[in-house]
């Protein structure tokens, strides 16, 4: 990407200073946190918001008439509104709170299969899906006698849309696809896929946005996504909470995923009637503190200019990629033209785990292994990769420290 503008370094420092955990030492070295694809660090505002809930208005929601319960309910429901605005959903009730991306996909795979899948039907998945966007569909297809068709990827980690066109038949019901690959960084052209291929053929789409919401400004109406899922913890919010967006008409057609409190209108032994959206899909006491914390994360995201931040992340990616290419034996996995700030690589035949362990001794946190994307590793015939994933609070000094440590580890392991 061209360097159109960049954030003032002072402002970036101000942003970084919001994250207490970035000031710690690991093995005697200042922490360099480059495992943002796994989870992002949390700003003080998110930590304080959760603390405030437990200290001053801890109570259950949607149940009590008392002050505390009403306050917690108001705070929780206001997060639904802020999430709706954040991803530009048309209706508030299209926002379902889940435990995270995995939970959201399981919900859709179960309920969608119940309503729409019949024996012989087909679901399309790409090779670059996270296991969370493969296994729930395998389970659903097994139950219904439906089949999974594989949209093979290209060597550079991109997708060829003509291959998708060739896969489609009258049996195709849905495409489940990641917006951004967690192992390769590829940004998939969701809008183009929907407009040019899926919509004309009446095929639904579920978009796994786990890695996209941290790196792009997502607009679900513009993407024309039927379902869009993501996790709070990758956008500076707490773990154990996530969002499923679904088009209202579609969600209304799906049966509930789990039964229990809150998702019912009336229960009797003669029969039960279900609640309206969004509560139909939110059985049991929700992760109240988590959802309120997600709200603080969304407020945090809204308080920065993300166009400039994304530019900063792109700059970091280019800066790191250039340095990696200088290393003898370095092989980058994922070189699609449209790419987020995720850098997956191996160095000659050194095992990624060995590099990761030495980097850890030097205070650098990266992820090594298959990144829950074994079909990608199978494609490249490798056991895994080293993955450095950059977030807004990282800077060029982090990248320099990372390469200093990487050079040391290569020397030790060669
Ligand atoms: N990827 C990574 O290190 P949960 O665990 O439900 O919040 O998210 C699952 C998930 C689904 N799809 C994609 C594209 C993802 O990247 C992830 C989580 C982490 O890459 C942990 S495996």
PDB file of N, CA, C and O in Angstrom, residues 355-409:
ATOM      1  N   UNK A 355      12.657 -21.715  16.802  1.00  0.00           N
ATOM      2  CA  UNK A 355      12.826 -20.251  16.681  1.00  0.00           C
ATOM      3  C   UNK A 355      11.949 -19.550  17.724  1.00  0.00           C
ATOM      4  O   UNK A 355      12.411 -18.661  18.452  1.00  0.00           O
ATOM      5  N   UNK A 356      10.702 -19.993  17.835  1.00  0.00           N
ATOM      6  CA  UNK A 356       9.770 -19.378  18.795  1.00  0.00           C
ATOM      7  C   UNK A 356      10.294 -19.453  20.223  1.00  0.00           C
ATOM      8  O   UNK A 356      10.160 -18.500  20.999  1.00  0.00           O
ATOM      9  N   UNK A 357      10.915 -20.586  20.570  1.00  0.00           N
ATOM     10  CA  UNK A 357      11.400 -20.761  21.944  1.00  0.00           C
ATOM     11  C   UNK A 357      12.555 -19.812  22.237  1.00  0.00           C
ATOM     12  O   UNK A 357      12.631 -19.239  23.332  1.00  0.00           O
ATOM     13  N   UNK A 358      13.455 -19.652  21.273  1.00  0.00           N
ATOM     14  CA  UNK A 358      14.589 -18.738  21.519  1.00  0.00           C
ATOM     15  C   UNK A 358      14.089 -17.290  21.542  1.00  0.00           C
ATOM     16  O   UNK A 358      14.518 -16.491  22.392  1.00  0.00           O
ATOM     17  N   UNK A 359      13.172 -16.972  20.659  1.00  0.00           N
ATOM     18  CA  UNK A 359      12.610 -15.604  20.678  1.00  0.00           C
ATOM     19  C   UNK A 359      11.983 -15.320  22.046  1.00  0.00           C
ATOM     20  O   UNK A 359      12.155 -14.235  22.608  1.00  0.00           O
ATOM     21  N   UNK A 360      11.301 -16.307  22.576  1.00  0.00           N
ATOM     22  CA  UNK A 360      10.676 -16.144  23.901  1.00  0.00           C
ATOM     23  C   UNK A 360      11.722 -15.865  24.976  1.00  0.00           C
ATOM     24  O   UNK A 360      11.533 -14.988  25.831  1.00  0.00           O
ATOM     25  N   UNK A 361      12.832 -16.577  24.899  1.00  0.00           N
ATOM     26  CA  UNK A 361      13.903 -16.334  25.892  1.00  0.00           C
ATOM     27  C   UNK A 361      14.402 -14.893  25.810  1.00  0.00           C
ATOM     28  O   UNK A 361      14.930 -14.353  26.772  1.00  0.00           O
ATOM     29  N   UNK A 362      14.232 -14.281  24.630  1.00  0.00           N
ATOM     30  CA  UNK A 362      14.705 -12.906  24.437  1.00  0.00           C
ATOM     31  C   UNK A 362      13.564 -11.880  24.578  1.00  0.00           C
ATOM     32  O   UNK A 362      13.697 -10.725  24.162  1.00  0.00           O
ATOM     33  N   UNK A 363      12.442 -12.339  25.121  1.00  0.00           N
ATOM     34  CA  UNK A 363      11.340 -11.414  25.433  1.00  0.00           C
ATOM     35  C   UNK A 363      10.389 -11.131  24.291  1.00  0.00           C
ATOM     36  O   UNK A 363       9.569 -10.215  24.360  1.00  0.00           O
ATOM     37  N   UNK A 364      10.487 -11.939  23.203  1.00  0.00           N
ATOM     38  CA  UNK A 364       9.633 -11.681  22.027  1.00  0.00           C
ATOM     39  C   UNK A 364       8.517 -12.721  21.983  1.00  0.00           C
ATOM     40  O   UNK A 364       8.791 -13.920  21.957  1.00  0.00           O
ATOM     41  N   UNK A 365       7.279 -12.267  21.929  1.00  0.00           N
ATOM     42  CA  UNK A 365       6.142 -13.193  21.850  1.00  0.00           C
ATOM     43  C   UNK A 365       5.648 -13.279  20.407  1.00  0.00           C
ATOM     44  O   UNK A 365       5.159 -12.291  19.845  1.00  0.00           O
ATOM     45  N   UNK A 366       5.836 -14.461  19.802  1.00  0.00           N
ATOM     46  CA  UNK A 366       5.232 -14.733  18.488  1.00  0.00           C
ATOM     47  C   UNK A 366       4.487 -16.064  18.624  1.00  0.00           C
ATOM     48  O   UNK A 366       4.631 -16.745  19.634  1.00  0.00           O
ATOM     49  N   UNK A 367       3.720 -16.414  17.601  1.00  0.00           N
ATOM     50  CA  UNK A 367       3.090 -17.737  17.652  1.00  0.00           C
ATOM     51  C   UNK A 367       3.806 -18.664  16.678  1.00  0.00           C
ATOM     52  O   UNK A 367       4.210 -18.235  15.586  1.00  0.00           O
ATOM     53  N   UNK A 368       3.960 -19.917  17.080  1.00  0.00           N
ATOM     54  CA  UNK A 368       4.534 -20.914  16.172  1.00  0.00           C
ATOM     55  C   UNK A 368       3.577 -22.098  16.106  1.00  0.00           C
ATOM     56  O   UNK A 368       2.808 -22.338  17.032  1.00  0.00           O
ATOM     57  N   UNK A 369       3.643 -22.832  14.984  1.00  0.00           N
ATOM     58  CA  UNK A 369       2.802 -24.020  14.860  1.00  0.00           C
ATOM     59  C   UNK A 369       1.901 -23.913  13.652  1.00  0.00           C
ATOM     60  O   UNK A 369       2.192 -23.180  12.700  1.00  0.00           O
ATOM     61  N   UNK A 370       0.762 -24.635  13.705  1.00  0.00           N
ATOM     62  CA  UNK A 370      -0.114 -24.659  12.519  1.00  0.00           C
ATOM     63  C   UNK A 370      -1.219 -23.602  12.595  1.00  0.00           C
ATOM     64  O   UNK A 370      -1.994 -23.442  11.662  1.00  0.00           O
ATOM     65  N   UNK A 371      -1.270 -22.877  13.688  1.00  0.00           N
ATOM     66  CA  UNK A 371      -2.220 -21.763  13.851  1.00  0.00           C
ATOM     67  C   UNK A 371      -3.677 -22.204  13.636  1.00  0.00           C
ATOM     68  O   UNK A 371      -4.503 -21.420  13.149  1.00  0.00           O
ATOM     69  N   UNK A 372      -3.981 -23.450  13.998  1.00  0.00           N
ATOM     70  CA  UNK A 372      -5.334 -23.997  13.804  1.00  0.00           C
ATOM     71  C   UNK A 372      -5.764 -23.924  12.343  1.00  0.00           C
ATOM     72  O   UNK A 372      -6.950 -23.683  12.034  1.00  0.00           O
ATOM     73  N   UNK A 373      -4.784 -24.100  11.449  1.00  0.00           N
ATOM     74  CA  UNK A 373      -5.084 -24.129  10.006  1.00  0.00           C
ATOM     75  C   UNK A 373      -4.272 -25.258   9.378  1.00  0.00           C
ATOM     76  O   UNK A 373      -3.445 -25.012   8.498  1.00  0.00           O
ATOM     77  N   UNK A 374      -4.509 -26.468   9.816  1.00  0.00           N
ATOM     78  CA  UNK A 374      -3.706 -27.588   9.317  1.00  0.00           C
ATOM     79  C   UNK A 374      -3.821 -27.791   7.804  1.00  0.00           C
ATOM     80  O   UNK A 374      -2.824 -28.130   7.166  1.00  0.00           O
ATOM     81  N   UNK A 375      -5.000 -27.560   7.188  1.00  0.00           N
ATOM     82  CA  UNK A 375      -5.046 -27.722   5.726  1.00  0.00           C
ATOM     83  C   UNK A 375      -4.079 -26.793   4.979  1.00  0.00           C
ATOM     84  O   UNK A 375      -3.580 -27.148   3.907  1.00  0.00           O
ATOM     85  N   UNK A 376      -3.776 -25.631   5.552  1.00  0.00           N
ATOM     86  CA  UNK A 376      -2.795 -24.747   4.891  1.00  0.00           C
ATOM     87  C   UNK A 376      -1.410 -25.378   4.986  1.00  0.00           C
ATOM     88  O   UNK A 376      -0.634 -25.384   4.035  1.00  0.00           O
ATOM     89  N   UNK A 377      -1.099 -25.929   6.164  1.00  0.00           N
ATOM     90  CA  UNK A 377       0.223 -26.529   6.371  1.00  0.00           C
ATOM     91  C   UNK A 377       0.389 -27.751   5.452  1.00  0.00           C
ATOM     92  O   UNK A 377       1.460 -27.999   4.916  1.00  0.00           O
ATOM     93  N   UNK A 378      -0.710 -28.477   5.283  1.00  0.00           N
ATOM     94  CA  UNK A 378      -0.700 -29.653   4.395  1.00  0.00           C
ATOM     95  C   UNK A 378      -0.379 -29.194   2.959  1.00  0.00           C
ATOM     96  O   UNK A 378       0.410 -29.816   2.256  1.00  0.00           O
ATOM     97  N   UNK A 379      -0.965 -28.078   2.562  1.00  0.00           N
ATOM     98  CA  UNK A 379      -0.762 -27.541   1.209  1.00  0.00           C
ATOM     99  C   UNK A 379       0.709 -27.238   0.963  1.00  0.00           C
ATOM    100  O   UNK A 379       1.267 -27.574  -0.077  1.00  0.00           O
ATOM    101  N   UNK A 380       1.355 -26.589   1.953  1.00  0.00           N
ATOM    102  CA  UNK A 380       2.768 -26.218   1.775  1.00  0.00           C
ATOM    103  C   UNK A 380       3.728 -27.327   2.237  1.00  0.00           C
ATOM    104  O   UNK A 380       4.939 -27.165   2.168  1.00  0.00           O
ATOM    105  N   UNK A 381       3.143 -28.411   2.753  1.00  0.00           N
ATOM    106  CA  UNK A 381       3.945 -29.557   3.248  1.00  0.00           C
ATOM    107  C   UNK A 381       4.945 -29.114   4.317  1.00  0.00           C
ATOM    108  O   UNK A 381       6.149 -29.400   4.241  1.00  0.00           O
ATOM    109  N   UNK A 382       4.450 -28.406   5.303  1.00  0.00           N
ATOM    110  CA  UNK A 382       5.291 -27.944   6.414  1.00  0.00           C
ATOM    111  C   UNK A 382       4.573 -28.251   7.734  1.00  0.00           C
ATOM    112  O   UNK A 382       3.346 -28.365   7.755  1.00  0.00           O
ATOM    113  N   UNK A 383       5.337 -28.361   8.849  1.00  0.00           N
ATOM    114  CA  UNK A 383       4.678 -28.638  10.129  1.00  0.00           C
ATOM    115  C   UNK A 383       4.019 -27.388  10.712  1.00  0.00           C
ATOM    116  O   UNK A 383       3.106 -27.472  11.529  1.00  0.00           O
ATOM    117  N   UNK A 384       4.509 -26.239  10.319  1.00  0.00           N
ATOM    118  CA  UNK A 384       3.977 -24.994  10.874  1.00  0.00           C
ATOM    119  C   UNK A 384       4.817 -23.825  10.406  1.00  0.00           C
ATOM    120  O   UNK A 384       5.708 -23.986   9.559  1.00  0.00           O
ATOM    121  N   UNK A 385       4.531 -22.666  10.962  1.00  0.00           N
ATOM    122  CA  UNK A 385       5.320 -21.466  10.632  1.00  0.00           C
ATOM    123  C   UNK A 385       5.578 -20.683  11.918  1.00  0.00           C
ATOM    124  O   UNK A 385       4.977 -20.955  12.960  1.00  0.00           O
ATOM    125  N   UNK A 386       6.477 -19.698  11.799  1.00  0.00           N
ATOM    126  CA  UNK A 386       6.603 -18.674  12.839  1.00  0.00           C
ATOM    127  C   UNK A 386       5.693 -17.546  12.365  1.00  0.00           C
ATOM    128  O   UNK A 386       5.723 -17.176  11.192  1.00  0.00           O
ATOM    129  N   UNK A 387       4.872 -17.012  13.271  1.00  0.00           N
ATOM    130  CA  UNK A 387       3.961 -15.935  12.856  1.00  0.00           C
ATOM    131  C   UNK A 387       4.136 -14.716  13.742  1.00  0.00           C
ATOM    132  O   UNK A 387       3.924 -14.795  14.951  1.00  0.00           O
ATOM    133  N   UNK A 388       4.517 -13.616  13.117  1.00  0.00           N
ATOM    134  CA  UNK A 388       4.538 -12.333  13.836  1.00  0.00           C
ATOM    135  C   UNK A 388       3.321 -11.552  13.357  1.00  0.00           C
ATOM    136  O   UNK A 388       3.125 -11.373  12.154  1.00  0.00           O
ATOM    137  N   UNK A 389       2.480 -11.122  14.284  1.00  0.00           N
ATOM    138  CA  UNK A 389       1.283 -10.367  13.890  1.00  0.00           C
ATOM    139  C   UNK A 389       1.287  -9.030  14.632  1.00  0.00           C
ATOM    140  O   UNK A 389       1.434  -8.998  15.851  1.00  0.00           O
ATOM    141  N   UNK A 390       1.157  -7.958  13.861  1.00  0.00           N
ATOM    142  CA  UNK A 390       1.340  -6.613  14.399  1.00  0.00           C
ATOM    143  C   UNK A 390       0.007  -5.930  14.699  1.00  0.00           C
ATOM    144  O   UNK A 390      -0.966  -6.104  13.958  1.00  0.00           O
ATOM    145  N   UNK A 391       0.004  -5.136  15.759  1.00  0.00           N
ATOM    146  CA  UNK A 391      -1.192  -4.348  16.105  1.00  0.00           C
ATOM    147  C   UNK A 391      -0.816  -2.873  16.145  1.00  0.00           C
ATOM    148  O   UNK A 391       0.368  -2.502  15.998  1.00  0.00           O
ATOM    149  N   UNK A 392      -1.847  -2.069  16.382  1.00  0.00           N
ATOM    150  CA  UNK A 392      -1.681  -0.615  16.363  1.00  0.00           C
ATOM    151  C   UNK A 392      -0.565  -0.139  17.286  1.00  0.00           C
ATOM    152  O   UNK A 392       0.156   0.805  16.967  1.00  0.00           O
ATOM    153  N   UNK A 393      -0.411  -0.795  18.453  1.00  0.00           N
ATOM    154  CA  UNK A 393       0.555  -0.300  19.443  1.00  0.00           C
ATOM    155  C   UNK A 393       1.982  -0.726  19.154  1.00  0.00           C
ATOM    156  O   UNK A 393       2.895  -0.309  19.854  1.00  0.00           O
ATOM    157  N   UNK A 394       2.186  -1.591  18.158  1.00  0.00           N
ATOM    158  CA  UNK A 394       3.570  -1.957  17.814  1.00  0.00           C
ATOM    159  C   UNK A 394       4.235  -0.831  17.037  1.00  0.00           C
ATOM    160  O   UNK A 394       3.553   0.015  16.456  1.00  0.00           O
ATOM    161  N   UNK A 395       5.564  -0.820  17.062  1.00  0.00           N
ATOM    162  CA  UNK A 395       6.280   0.234  16.345  1.00  0.00           C
ATOM    163  C   UNK A 395       7.551  -0.340  15.705  1.00  0.00           C
ATOM    164  O   UNK A 395       7.838  -1.533  15.839  1.00  0.00           O
ATOM    165  N   UNK A 396       8.271   0.542  15.032  1.00  0.00           N
ATOM    166  CA  UNK A 396       9.456   0.055  14.296  1.00  0.00           C
ATOM    167  C   UNK A 396      10.529  -0.484  15.240  1.00  0.00           C
ATOM    168  O   UNK A 396      11.268  -1.400  14.886  1.00  0.00           O
ATOM    169  N   UNK A 397      10.598   0.053  16.446  1.00  0.00           N
ATOM    170  CA  UNK A 397      11.587  -0.471  17.411  1.00  0.00           C
ATOM    171  C   UNK A 397      11.247  -1.925  17.754  1.00  0.00           C
ATOM    172  O   UNK A 397      12.144  -2.749  17.928  1.00  0.00           O
ATOM    173  N   UNK A 398       9.958  -2.238  17.848  1.00  0.00           N
ATOM    174  CA  UNK A 398       9.548  -3.633  18.101  1.00  0.00           C
ATOM    175  C   UNK A 398      10.061  -4.532  16.976  1.00  0.00           C
ATOM    176  O   UNK A 398      10.560  -5.636  17.214  1.00  0.00           O
ATOM    177  N   UNK A 399       9.880  -4.051  15.745  1.00  0.00           N
ATOM    178  CA  UNK A 399      10.307  -4.851  14.587  1.00  0.00           C
ATOM    179  C   UNK A 399      11.826  -5.017  14.627  1.00  0.00           C
ATOM    180  O   UNK A 399      12.352  -6.115  14.401  1.00  0.00           O
ATOM    181  N   UNK A 400      12.544  -3.943  14.959  1.00  0.00           N
ATOM    182  CA  UNK A 400      14.018  -4.031  15.028  1.00  0.00           C
ATOM    183  C   UNK A 400      14.452  -5.031  16.092  1.00  0.00           C
ATOM    184  O   UNK A 400      15.340  -5.854  15.865  1.00  0.00           O
ATOM    185  N   UNK A 401      13.814  -4.969  17.273  1.00  0.00           N
ATOM    186  CA  UNK A 401      14.157  -5.907  18.349  1.00  0.00           C
ATOM    187  C   UNK A 401      13.872  -7.352  17.928  1.00  0.00           C
ATOM    188  O   UNK A 401      14.609  -8.282  18.233  1.00  0.00           O
ATOM    189  N   UNK A 402      12.756  -7.502  17.217  1.00  0.00           N
ATOM    190  CA  UNK A 402      12.360  -8.830  16.726  1.00  0.00           C
ATOM    191  C   UNK A 402      13.445  -9.378  15.794  1.00  0.00           C
ATOM    192  O   UNK A 402      13.869 -10.533  15.932  1.00  0.00           O
ATOM    193  N   UNK A 403      13.927  -8.550  14.868  1.00  0.00           N
ATOM    194  CA  UNK A 403      14.928  -9.057  13.920  1.00  0.00           C
ATOM    195  C   UNK A 403      16.283  -9.296  14.575  1.00  0.00           C
ATOM    196  O   UNK A 403      16.982 -10.247  14.229  1.00  0.00           O
ATOM    197  N   UNK A 404      16.613  -8.446  15.522  1.00  0.00           N
ATOM    198  CA  UNK A 404      17.847  -8.672  16.282  1.00  0.00           C
ATOM    199  C   UNK A 404      17.792 -10.073  16.914  1.00  0.00           C
ATOM    200  O   UNK A 404      18.724 -10.873  16.806  1.00  0.00           O
ATOM    201  N   UNK A 405      16.652 -10.377  17.551  1.00  0.00           N
ATOM    202  CA  UNK A 405      16.488 -11.667  18.227  1.00  0.00           C
ATOM    203  C   UNK A 405      16.401 -12.810  17.218  1.00  0.00           C
ATOM    204  O   UNK A 405      16.928 -13.901  17.456  1.00  0.00           O
ATOM    205  N   UNK A 406      15.757 -12.550  16.084  1.00  0.00           N
ATOM    206  CA  UNK A 406      15.639 -13.599  15.063  1.00  0.00           C
ATOM    207  C   UNK A 406      17.028 -13.961  14.527  1.00  0.00           C
ATOM    208  O   UNK A 406      17.355 -15.144  14.375  1.00  0.00           O
ATOM    209  N   UNK A 407      17.848 -12.959  14.251  1.00  0.00           N
ATOM    210  CA  UNK A 407      19.208 -13.233  13.770  1.00  0.00           C
ATOM    211  C   UNK A 407      19.976 -14.059  14.800  1.00  0.00           C
ATOM    212  O   UNK A 407      20.672 -15.016  14.443  1.00  0.00           O
ATOM    213  N   UNK A 408      19.829 -13.682  16.076  1.00  0.00           N
ATOM    214  CA  UNK A 408      20.513 -14.445  17.133  1.00  0.00           C
ATOM    215  C   UNK A 408      20.051 -15.896  17.117  1.00  0.00           C
ATOM    216  O   UNK A 408      20.849 -16.821  17.224  1.00  0.00           O
ATOM    217  N   UNK A 409      18.735 -16.099  17.015  1.00  0.00           N
ATOM    218  CA  UNK A 409      18.217 -17.478  17.098  1.00  0.00           C
ATOM    219  C   UNK A 409      18.667 -18.292  15.890  1.00  0.00           C
ATOM    220  O   UNK A 409      18.981 -19.466  16.032  1.00  0.00           O
TER     221      UNK A 409
END
